[in-house]
Short mmCIF file of C-alpha atoms in Angstrom, two decimals:
data_model
loop_
_atom_site.label_atom_id
_atom_site.label_comp_id
_atom_site.label_asym_id
_atom_site.label_seq_id
_atom_site.Cartn_x
_atom_site.Cartn_y
_atom_site.Cartn_z
CA MET Z 1176 -217.33 -194.51 -14.36
CA THR Z 1177 -217.87 -194.18 -18.09
CA ARG Z 1178 -215.36 -195.33 -20.67
CA ASN Z 1179 -214.59 -191.71 -21.63
CA SER Z 1180 -213.96 -190.73 -18.01
CA LEU Z 1181 -211.61 -193.67 -17.53
CA PHE Z 1182 -209.68 -192.72 -20.67
CA ILE Z 1183 -209.30 -189.09 -19.50
CA LEU Z 1184 -208.08 -190.29 -16.08
CA LEU Z 1185 -205.45 -192.53 -17.69
CA ILE Z 1186 -204.21 -189.68 -19.88
CA ALA Z 1187 -203.90 -187.39 -16.84
CA LEU Z 1188 -201.93 -190.03 -14.93
CA LEU Z 1189 -199.57 -190.54 -17.86
CA ILE Z 1190 -198.98 -186.79 -18.17
CA GLY Z 1191 -198.29 -186.55 -14.42
CA VAL Z 1192 -195.78 -189.39 -14.49
CA SER Z 1193 -194.11 -187.92 -17.57
CA CYS Z 1194 -193.73 -184.48 -15.95
CA LYS Z 1195 -192.33 -186.00 -12.78
CA THR Z 1196 -189.85 -188.09 -14.79
CA ASP Z 1197 -188.82 -185.02 -16.80
CA LYS Z 1198 -188.22 -183.02 -13.60
CA ASN Z 1199 -186.17 -185.86 -12.12
CA ASN Z 1200 -184.07 -186.09 -15.28
CA LYS Z 1201 -183.44 -182.33 -15.28
CA PHE Z 1202 -182.48 -182.48 -11.60
CA GLN Z 1203 -180.09 -185.37 -12.21
CA ILE Z 1204 -178.44 -183.54 -15.14
CA SER Z 1205 -178.11 -180.34 -13.11
CA ARG Z 1206 -176.77 -182.24 -10.11
CA SER Z 1207 -174.29 -184.11 -12.28
CA LYS Z 1208 -172.96 -180.80 -13.63
CA GLU Z 1209 -172.61 -179.42 -10.10
CA LEU Z 1210 -170.70 -182.48 -8.94
CA ALA Z 1211 -168.47 -182.42 -12.01
CA ILE Z 1212 -167.52 -178.82 -11.31
CA LYS Z 1213 -167.05 -179.48 -7.59
CA ASN Z 1214 -164.92 -182.57 -8.12
CA LYS Z 1215 -162.90 -181.25 -11.05
CA VAL Z 1216 -159.24 -181.99 -10.60
CA HIS Z 1217 -157.04 -178.92 -10.88
CA ASN Z 1218 -153.35 -178.44 -11.66
CA GLN Z 1219 -153.19 -181.76 -13.51
CA LEU Z 1220 -153.06 -182.64 -17.18
CA LEU Z 1221 -155.38 -185.03 -18.98
CA ASP Z 1222 -153.77 -187.71 -21.12
CA ILE Z 1223 -154.98 -185.95 -24.26
CA GLU Z 1224 -153.37 -182.71 -23.08
CA LYS Z 1225 -150.06 -184.49 -22.56
CA GLU Z 1226 -150.31 -185.87 -26.09
CA GLN Z 1227 -150.92 -182.33 -27.36
CA GLY Z 1228 -147.72 -181.13 -25.70
CA TRP Z 1229 -149.11 -179.28 -22.69
CA GLU Z 1230 -146.91 -178.83 -19.63
CA LEU Z 1231 -147.83 -177.56 -16.18
CA LEU Z 1232 -146.17 -174.36 -15.01
CA PHE Z 1233 -147.62 -174.93 -11.53
CA ASP Z 1234 -147.80 -178.36 -9.90
CA GLY Z 1235 -150.37 -177.31 -7.29
CA LYS Z 1236 -147.96 -177.88 -4.41
CA THR Z 1237 -144.78 -175.83 -4.88
CA LEU Z 1238 -143.41 -172.78 -6.65
CA ASN Z 1239 -140.85 -174.89 -8.47
CA GLY Z 1240 -140.03 -173.27 -11.80
CA TRP Z 1241 -140.70 -169.75 -10.49
CA HIS Z 1242 -138.69 -167.07 -8.69
CA LEU Z 1243 -138.86 -163.39 -7.83
CA TYR Z 1244 -137.87 -161.03 -10.60
CA ASN Z 1245 -134.11 -160.35 -10.48
CA LYS Z 1246 -133.92 -162.45 -7.31
CA PRO Z 1247 -133.42 -166.02 -8.54
CA ASP Z 1248 -132.27 -167.43 -5.20
CA SER Z 1249 -135.58 -167.87 -3.33
CA THR Z 1250 -139.28 -167.05 -2.96
CA ARG Z 1251 -139.26 -168.11 0.68
CA PHE Z 1252 -139.99 -164.71 2.22
CA SER Z 1253 -141.98 -163.22 -0.65
CA ALA Z 1254 -145.67 -162.45 -0.92
CA TRP Z 1255 -146.07 -165.52 -3.13
CA GLU Z 1256 -147.06 -168.87 -1.67
CA VAL Z 1257 -149.02 -172.00 -2.44
CA ARG Z 1258 -152.34 -172.04 -0.63
CA GLU Z 1259 -155.03 -174.70 -1.07
CA GLY Z 1260 -153.73 -175.68 -4.50
CA HIS Z 1261 -153.43 -172.11 -5.78
CA ILE Z 1262 -150.57 -169.73 -6.43
CA PHE Z 1263 -151.54 -167.03 -3.95
CA CYS Z 1264 -150.17 -163.50 -3.77
CA ASN Z 1265 -150.36 -162.44 -0.13
CA ALA Z 1266 -149.92 -158.83 -1.17
CA THR Z 1267 -151.52 -157.21 1.87
CA ASP Z 1268 -148.95 -158.63 4.32
CA GLU Z 1269 -146.35 -155.87 4.62
CA ALA Z 1270 -143.90 -158.28 6.26
CA LYS Z 1271 -143.53 -160.10 2.94
CA ILE Z 1272 -140.94 -159.24 0.29
CA PHE Z 1273 -142.51 -157.39 -2.62
CA GLY Z 1274 -141.82 -158.56 -6.18
CA ASP Z 1275 -143.30 -160.11 -9.31
CA LEU Z 1276 -143.11 -163.88 -9.78
CA VAL Z 1277 -141.41 -164.97 -13.01
CA THR Z 1278 -140.78 -168.28 -14.74
CA ASP Z 1279 -137.30 -169.75 -14.68
CA LYS Z 1280 -137.59 -170.47 -18.41
CA GLU Z 1281 -138.08 -168.23 -21.41
CA PHE Z 1282 -140.81 -168.90 -23.98
CA GLU Z 1283 -141.21 -167.79 -27.58
CA ASN Z 1284 -143.93 -169.55 -29.58
CA TYR Z 1285 -146.56 -170.89 -27.20
CA GLU Z 1286 -150.11 -171.12 -25.93
CA LEU Z 1287 -150.58 -170.29 -22.26
CA VAL Z 1288 -153.77 -170.96 -20.27
CA PHE Z 1289 -154.50 -170.12 -16.62
CA ASP Z 1290 -157.39 -169.49 -14.24
CA TRP Z 1291 -157.33 -166.34 -12.14
CA GLN Z 1292 -159.27 -164.24 -9.70
CA MET Z 1293 -158.53 -161.04 -7.82
CA ALA Z 1294 -159.59 -159.77 -4.42
CA ILE Z 1295 -162.50 -157.32 -4.47
CA ARG Z 1296 -161.53 -154.16 -6.39
CA GLY Z 1297 -158.24 -155.89 -7.19
CA ASN Z 1298 -155.90 -154.97 -10.02
CA GLY Z 1299 -153.01 -157.03 -11.41
CA GLY Z 1300 -151.50 -158.46 -14.55
CA VAL Z 1301 -149.56 -161.16 -16.35
CA PHE Z 1302 -146.55 -160.05 -18.39
CA ILE Z 1303 -145.09 -161.77 -21.45
CA ASN Z 1304 -141.64 -161.54 -23.07
CA VAL Z 1305 -140.13 -160.23 -19.84
CA GLN Z 1306 -136.39 -159.57 -20.02
CA GLU Z 1307 -134.69 -160.34 -16.73
CA LEU Z 1308 -131.56 -158.19 -16.73
CA PRO Z 1309 -129.92 -155.93 -14.10
CA GLU Z 1310 -130.69 -152.76 -16.09
CA TYR Z 1311 -134.42 -153.37 -15.76
CA LYS Z 1312 -135.90 -152.92 -12.30
CA ALA Z 1313 -139.40 -154.21 -13.02
CA THR Z 1314 -141.17 -156.64 -15.32
CA TYR Z 1315 -143.36 -153.94 -16.88
CA GLN Z 1316 -140.30 -152.14 -18.27
CA THR Z 1317 -140.02 -154.80 -20.98
CA GLY Z 1318 -143.10 -157.02 -20.92
CA PRO Z 1319 -146.55 -156.23 -22.38
CA GLU Z 1320 -149.31 -156.86 -19.86
CA TYR Z 1321 -152.46 -158.96 -19.94
CA GLN Z 1322 -154.70 -157.00 -17.57
CA LEU Z 1323 -156.32 -158.76 -14.59
CA LEU Z 1324 -159.09 -156.76 -12.98
CA ASP Z 1325 -161.87 -157.43 -10.52
CA PRO Z 1326 -165.19 -156.08 -11.83
CA GLU Z 1327 -165.56 -153.86 -8.76
CA HIS Z 1328 -162.40 -151.91 -9.65
CA MET Z 1329 -162.93 -148.41 -11.05
CA ASP Z 1330 -160.69 -149.13 -14.08
CA THR Z 1331 -163.37 -151.39 -15.56
CA LYS Z 1332 -164.73 -148.21 -17.17
CA THR Z 1333 -161.37 -147.23 -18.69
CA PRO Z 1334 -161.11 -148.75 -22.20
CA MET Z 1335 -157.38 -149.53 -22.18
CA LYS Z 1336 -157.40 -150.90 -18.64
CA ARG Z 1337 -160.27 -153.35 -18.88
CA PRO Z 1338 -159.74 -157.06 -18.06
CA GLY Z 1339 -158.08 -159.07 -20.78
CA CYS Z 1340 -156.87 -156.04 -22.70
CA LEU Z 1341 -153.28 -155.18 -23.57
CA TRP Z 1342 -152.85 -152.71 -20.74
CA GLY Z 1343 -152.33 -149.09 -21.77
CA LEU Z 1344 -152.08 -149.93 -25.46
CA SER Z 1345 -155.37 -151.19 -26.87
CA PRO Z 1346 -158.98 -151.59 -25.69
CA GLN Z 1347 -160.83 -154.89 -25.72
CA LEU Z 1348 -161.49 -156.16 -29.24
CA ASN Z 1349 -164.69 -157.78 -28.01
CA GLN Z 1350 -166.43 -156.52 -24.91
CA VAL Z 1351 -166.39 -159.08 -22.12
CA GLU Z 1352 -166.65 -158.75 -18.35
CA ALA Z 1353 -164.62 -160.50 -15.71
CA LYS Z 1354 -166.70 -162.77 -13.50
CA PRO Z 1355 -167.95 -161.48 -10.13
CA THR Z 1356 -165.58 -161.38 -7.18
CA GLY Z 1357 -164.81 -164.87 -5.89
CA GLN Z 1358 -165.39 -166.61 -9.22
CA TRP Z 1359 -162.67 -167.95 -11.52
CA ASN Z 1360 -161.83 -166.46 -14.90
CA THR Z 1361 -159.93 -168.28 -17.64
CA ALA Z 1362 -157.26 -166.48 -19.65
CA ARG Z 1363 -155.51 -167.63 -22.80
CA ILE Z 1364 -152.43 -166.06 -24.37
CA ILE Z 1365 -151.11 -167.19 -27.75
CA GLN Z 1366 -147.85 -165.98 -29.25
CA GLN Z 1367 -146.39 -167.18 -32.51
CA GLU Z 1368 -143.73 -165.47 -34.62
CA GLY Z 1369 -144.28 -162.23 -32.72
CA LYS Z 1370 -148.06 -162.21 -33.18
CA ILE Z 1371 -150.07 -162.32 -29.95
CA GLN Z 1372 -153.68 -162.94 -29.03
CA PHE Z 1373 -155.32 -162.48 -25.63
CA TYR Z 1374 -158.57 -164.21 -24.63
CA LEU Z 1375 -160.77 -163.76 -21.56
CA ASN Z 1376 -163.37 -166.42 -20.80
CA GLY Z 1377 -163.34 -167.52 -24.44
CA ALA Z 1378 -163.59 -164.05 -26.03
CA LEU Z 1379 -160.75 -162.52 -28.07
CA THR Z 1380 -159.74 -159.32 -26.26
CA ALA Z 1381 -156.43 -158.29 -27.87
CA GLU Z 1382 -154.45 -159.00 -31.02
CA GLU Z 1383 -151.14 -157.44 -32.02
CA ASP Z 1384 -148.09 -158.04 -34.18
CA LEU Z 1385 -145.05 -157.14 -32.10
CA THR Z 1386 -142.90 -156.98 -35.22
CA SER Z 1387 -145.05 -154.40 -37.02
CA ARG Z 1388 -144.75 -150.64 -37.48
CA ASP Z 1389 -148.23 -150.26 -36.02
CA TRP Z 1390 -146.97 -151.77 -32.75
CA ILE Z 1391 -144.10 -149.27 -32.59
CA THR Z 1392 -146.55 -146.44 -33.29
CA LYS Z 1393 -148.79 -147.55 -30.43
CA ILE Z 1394 -145.85 -147.72 -28.02
CA ASN Z 1395 -144.67 -144.24 -29.03
CA ALA Z 1396 -148.15 -142.86 -28.39
CA SER Z 1397 -148.45 -144.54 -24.98
CA GLY Z 1398 -147.02 -144.23 -21.51
CA PHE Z 1399 -144.25 -146.62 -22.57
CA LYS Z 1400 -142.69 -144.21 -25.07
CA ASP Z 1401 -139.79 -143.50 -22.70
CA ALA Z 1402 -139.17 -147.17 -21.85
CA PRO Z 1403 -136.48 -148.20 -24.37
CA GLY Z 1404 -136.78 -151.93 -23.69
CA PHE Z 1405 -140.56 -152.19 -23.73
CA GLY Z 1406 -142.26 -154.46 -26.25
CA LYS Z 1407 -139.12 -155.11 -28.26
CA ALA Z 1408 -138.73 -158.85 -27.57
CA THR Z 1409 -140.77 -161.73 -28.94
CA LYS Z 1410 -139.22 -164.16 -26.49
CA GLY Z 1411 -138.91 -163.95 -22.73
CA LYS Z 1412 -140.22 -164.95 -19.35
CA ILE Z 1413 -143.79 -164.93 -18.07
CA ALA Z 1414 -144.49 -162.93 -14.93
CA LEU Z 1415 -147.33 -162.67 -12.40
CA GLN Z 1416 -147.67 -159.19 -10.97
CA ASN Z 1417 -147.57 -158.35 -7.27
CA TRP Z 1418 -149.55 -155.13 -7.24
CA TYR Z 1419 -150.89 -154.53 -3.71
CA PHE Z 1420 -153.93 -156.80 -4.16
CA GLU Z 1421 -154.44 -160.44 -3.28
CA ALA Z 1422 -154.55 -162.69 -6.34
CA TRP Z 1423 -155.06 -166.40 -7.02
CA PHE Z 1424 -153.93 -168.58 -9.94
CA ARG Z 1425 -154.48 -172.24 -10.81
CA ASN Z 1426 -154.33 -174.59 -13.82
CA VAL Z 1427 -151.36 -172.72 -15.26
CA LYS Z 1428 -150.25 -174.68 -18.32
CA ILE Z 1429 -148.35 -174.04 -21.52
CA ARG Z 1430 -147.52 -175.76 -24.78
CA GLU Z 1431 -144.96 -174.77 -27.37
CA LEU Z 1432 -146.19 -174.04 -30.89
#
């Protein structure tokens, strides 16, 4: 074998080893990401989150801190239950008591984060500033709604009913799709001094000032024009909607601003 041939052979071997090492490194990185996602701990706060003032609204085991709207005594026979570390709405079981799940506490200036998914073609919502009083029979009579929507639902083509929007009042500020059925979405709601922002999977989807004339104008031009208590409050309870479709929630946490 000539010296040139030997040199070419060595170069080829080095390239082969390098490619194999690179593939192994990429596999290890990919595998590490998969394991991190698989083994991620849910419904718990990191130390840094505790320092930042975050609190869990769901402990992963019980519905402590929640009750049915206008029925503060019990959730025992309702469609809501804890299943495999999730708040689960068993909405298709007609033997269950129908009703939205609301927080025991009221909130005013806060940042709320939660993961959610709906059953296929599912439709639901999360309400803010809900007023729990005998004269109101449902959460939507007072509370603006963050829309939850499975991508297979027909309303995904209706601008003011798309996921993450302020239902019935404004279309998405930035177009974003909910993840396919069976995958988790992350929602974020920020309210401070009456100004609200909705986010879906990191994208800003709604922004309103509930103290402005523009907000009143939007209400008067919407299906809520005959609901005297709707959208008036900048403080209230948070509600999860029971709307005939199975729904799952996890990592529900809040911090006051």
